[in-house]
Short mmCIF file of C-alpha atoms in Angstrom, two decimals:
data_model
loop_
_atom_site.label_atom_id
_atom_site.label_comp_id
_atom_site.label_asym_id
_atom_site.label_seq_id
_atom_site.Cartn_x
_atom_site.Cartn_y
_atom_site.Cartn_z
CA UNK A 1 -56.38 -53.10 82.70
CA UNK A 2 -57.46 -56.73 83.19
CA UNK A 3 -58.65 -58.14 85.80
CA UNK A 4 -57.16 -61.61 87.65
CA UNK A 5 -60.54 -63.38 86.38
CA UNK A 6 -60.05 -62.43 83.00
CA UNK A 7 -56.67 -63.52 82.96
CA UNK A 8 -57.52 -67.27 84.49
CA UNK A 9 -60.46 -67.19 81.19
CA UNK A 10 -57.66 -66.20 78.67
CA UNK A 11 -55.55 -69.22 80.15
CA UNK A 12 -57.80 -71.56 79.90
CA UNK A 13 -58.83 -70.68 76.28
CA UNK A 14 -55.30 -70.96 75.57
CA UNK A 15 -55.02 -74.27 77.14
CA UNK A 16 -57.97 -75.74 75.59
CA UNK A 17 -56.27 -74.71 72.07
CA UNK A 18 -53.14 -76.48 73.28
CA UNK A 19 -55.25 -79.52 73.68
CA UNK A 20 -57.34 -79.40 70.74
CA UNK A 21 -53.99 -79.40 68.44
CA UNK A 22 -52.45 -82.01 70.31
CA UNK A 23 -55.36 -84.37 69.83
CA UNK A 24 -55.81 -83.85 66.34
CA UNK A 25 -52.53 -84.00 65.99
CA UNK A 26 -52.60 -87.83 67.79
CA UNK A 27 -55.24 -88.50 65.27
CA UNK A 28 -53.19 -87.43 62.46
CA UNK A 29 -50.29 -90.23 63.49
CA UNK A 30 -53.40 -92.80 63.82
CA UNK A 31 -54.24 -92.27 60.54
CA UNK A 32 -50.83 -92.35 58.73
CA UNK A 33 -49.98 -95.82 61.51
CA UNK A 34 -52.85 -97.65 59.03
CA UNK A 35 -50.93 -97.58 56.02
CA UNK A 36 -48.04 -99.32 58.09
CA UNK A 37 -47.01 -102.79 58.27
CA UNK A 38 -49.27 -104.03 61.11
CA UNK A 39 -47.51 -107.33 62.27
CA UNK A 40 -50.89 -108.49 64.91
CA UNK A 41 -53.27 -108.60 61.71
CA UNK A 42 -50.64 -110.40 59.25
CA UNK A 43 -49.91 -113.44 61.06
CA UNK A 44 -51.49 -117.01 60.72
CA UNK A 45 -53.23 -117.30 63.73
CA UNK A 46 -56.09 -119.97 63.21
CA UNK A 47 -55.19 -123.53 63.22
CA UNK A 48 -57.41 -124.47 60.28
CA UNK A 49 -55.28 -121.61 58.26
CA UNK A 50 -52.28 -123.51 58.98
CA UNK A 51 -53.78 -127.10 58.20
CA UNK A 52 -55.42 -125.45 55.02
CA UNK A 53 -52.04 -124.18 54.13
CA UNK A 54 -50.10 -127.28 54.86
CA UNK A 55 -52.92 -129.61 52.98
CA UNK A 56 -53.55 -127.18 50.16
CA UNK A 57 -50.31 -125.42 49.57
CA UNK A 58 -47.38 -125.40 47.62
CA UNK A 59 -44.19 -126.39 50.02
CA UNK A 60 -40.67 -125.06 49.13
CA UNK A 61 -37.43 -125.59 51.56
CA UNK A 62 -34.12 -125.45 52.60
CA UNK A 63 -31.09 -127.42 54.57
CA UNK A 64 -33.35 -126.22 57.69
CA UNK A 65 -36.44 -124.71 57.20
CA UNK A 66 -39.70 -125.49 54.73
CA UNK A 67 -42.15 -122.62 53.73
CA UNK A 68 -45.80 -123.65 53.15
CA UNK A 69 -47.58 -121.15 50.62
CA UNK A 70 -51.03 -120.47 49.50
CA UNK A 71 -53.25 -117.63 48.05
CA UNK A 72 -55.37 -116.22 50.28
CA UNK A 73 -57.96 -114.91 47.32
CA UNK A 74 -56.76 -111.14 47.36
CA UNK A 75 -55.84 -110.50 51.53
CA UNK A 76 -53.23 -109.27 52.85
CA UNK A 77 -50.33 -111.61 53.05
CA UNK A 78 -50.12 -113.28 56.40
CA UNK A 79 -47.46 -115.17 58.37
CA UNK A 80 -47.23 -117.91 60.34
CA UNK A 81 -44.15 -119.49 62.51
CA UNK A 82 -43.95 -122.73 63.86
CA UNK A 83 -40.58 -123.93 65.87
CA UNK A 84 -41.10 -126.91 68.45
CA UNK A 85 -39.95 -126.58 71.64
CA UNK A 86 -38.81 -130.31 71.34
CA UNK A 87 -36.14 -128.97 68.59
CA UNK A 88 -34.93 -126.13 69.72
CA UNK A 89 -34.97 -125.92 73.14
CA UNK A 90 -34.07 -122.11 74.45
CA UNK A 91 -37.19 -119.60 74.07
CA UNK A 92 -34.52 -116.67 73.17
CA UNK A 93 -33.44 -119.01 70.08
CA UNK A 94 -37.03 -119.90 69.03
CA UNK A 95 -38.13 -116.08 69.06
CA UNK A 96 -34.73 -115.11 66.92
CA UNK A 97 -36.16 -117.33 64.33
CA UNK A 98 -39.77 -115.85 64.48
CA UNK A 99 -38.27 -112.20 64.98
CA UNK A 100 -35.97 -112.58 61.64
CA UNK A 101 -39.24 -114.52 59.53
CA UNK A 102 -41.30 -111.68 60.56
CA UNK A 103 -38.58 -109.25 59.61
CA UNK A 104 -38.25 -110.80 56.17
CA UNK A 105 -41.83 -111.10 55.63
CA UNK A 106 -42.30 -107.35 56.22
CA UNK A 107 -39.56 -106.51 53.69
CA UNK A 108 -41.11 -108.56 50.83
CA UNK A 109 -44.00 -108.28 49.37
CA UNK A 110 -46.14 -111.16 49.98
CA UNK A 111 -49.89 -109.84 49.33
CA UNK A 112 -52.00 -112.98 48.63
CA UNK A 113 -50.34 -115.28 50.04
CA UNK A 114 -50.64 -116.71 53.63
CA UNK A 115 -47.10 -118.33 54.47
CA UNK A 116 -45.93 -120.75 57.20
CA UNK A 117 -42.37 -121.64 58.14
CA UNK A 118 -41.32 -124.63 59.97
CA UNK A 119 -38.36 -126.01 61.60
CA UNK A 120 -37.72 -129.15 59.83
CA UNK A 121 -34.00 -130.16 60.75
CA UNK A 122 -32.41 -128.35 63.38
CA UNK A 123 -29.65 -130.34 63.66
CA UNK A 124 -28.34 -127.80 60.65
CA UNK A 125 -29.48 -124.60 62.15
CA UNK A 126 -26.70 -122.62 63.31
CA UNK A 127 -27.94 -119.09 64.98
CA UNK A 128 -25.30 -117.16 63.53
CA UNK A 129 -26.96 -117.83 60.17
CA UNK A 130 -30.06 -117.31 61.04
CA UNK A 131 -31.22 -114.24 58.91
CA UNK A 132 -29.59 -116.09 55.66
CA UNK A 133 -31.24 -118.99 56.18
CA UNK A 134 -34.61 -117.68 56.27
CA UNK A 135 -33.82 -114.95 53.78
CA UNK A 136 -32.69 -118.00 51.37
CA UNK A 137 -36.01 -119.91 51.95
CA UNK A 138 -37.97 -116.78 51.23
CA UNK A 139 -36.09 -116.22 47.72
CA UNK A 140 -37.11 -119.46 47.29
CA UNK A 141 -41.27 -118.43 47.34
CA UNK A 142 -40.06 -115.13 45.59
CA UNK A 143 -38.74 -117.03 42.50
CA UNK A 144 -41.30 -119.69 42.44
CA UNK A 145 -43.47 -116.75 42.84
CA UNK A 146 -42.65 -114.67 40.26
CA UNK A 147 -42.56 -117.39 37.84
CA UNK A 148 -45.85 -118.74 38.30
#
């Protein structure tokens, strides 16, 4: 028969099991998370990336927005988004814009190239086209891209 003390060291084995599994099991998600976009380490983030971009780069746009582009010698592509507050007013607006960019970014494949979108005319942006407006001035890098 066992004893009550023996029972409290077979639980605690048991639990210590329980734990060892979930923590490797934590590091097992870590590890797959890194292959993962990871939208903190792909955006533009240094103002003398932006200024190199805007003096260096190549510059395509549309009715609204204009897409600075340069290679960033081999990194991973990064992202930056620029909308005044003087031209569009409402915060919720300005993030839509940077939530869709970043959303388009992550579905194309921009590896080399560090990318910043500005607002140039908002007197043509319209929210309910937001996502085609930025999708067109990505399709714009894509094909200058690809050609190049």
């Amino acid at each position: 028969m066992v004893s009550g003390q023996e029972w409290v060291q077979l639980a605690e084995e048991l639990l210590l099991t329980q734990e060892e599994q979930e923590a490797e099991s934590a590091f097992l998600s870590n590890v797959k998370k890194q292959n993962v976009f990871n939208a903190k380490t792909m955006r533009l983030t240094n103002p003398k990336d932006f200024k190199k971009c805007f003096q260096a780069g190549k510059r395509t746009n549309n009715k609204v927005f204009s897409l600075y582009y340069l290679e960033n010698g081999g990194l991973p592509g990064r992202l930056g988004v620029n909308i005044a507050k003087s031209k569009i007013n409402k915060a919720v607006d300005r993030n839509k814009i940077k939530r869709v960019a970043r959303e388009v970014f992550r579905k194309g494949s921009f590896k080399g190239l560090d990318i910043v979108l500005l607002l140039k005319d908002e007197k043509n942006y319209d929210e309910t086209e937001c996502f085609m407006l930025v999708q067109d001035v990505f399709s714009n890098i894509i094909k200058k891209w690809i050609i190049c």
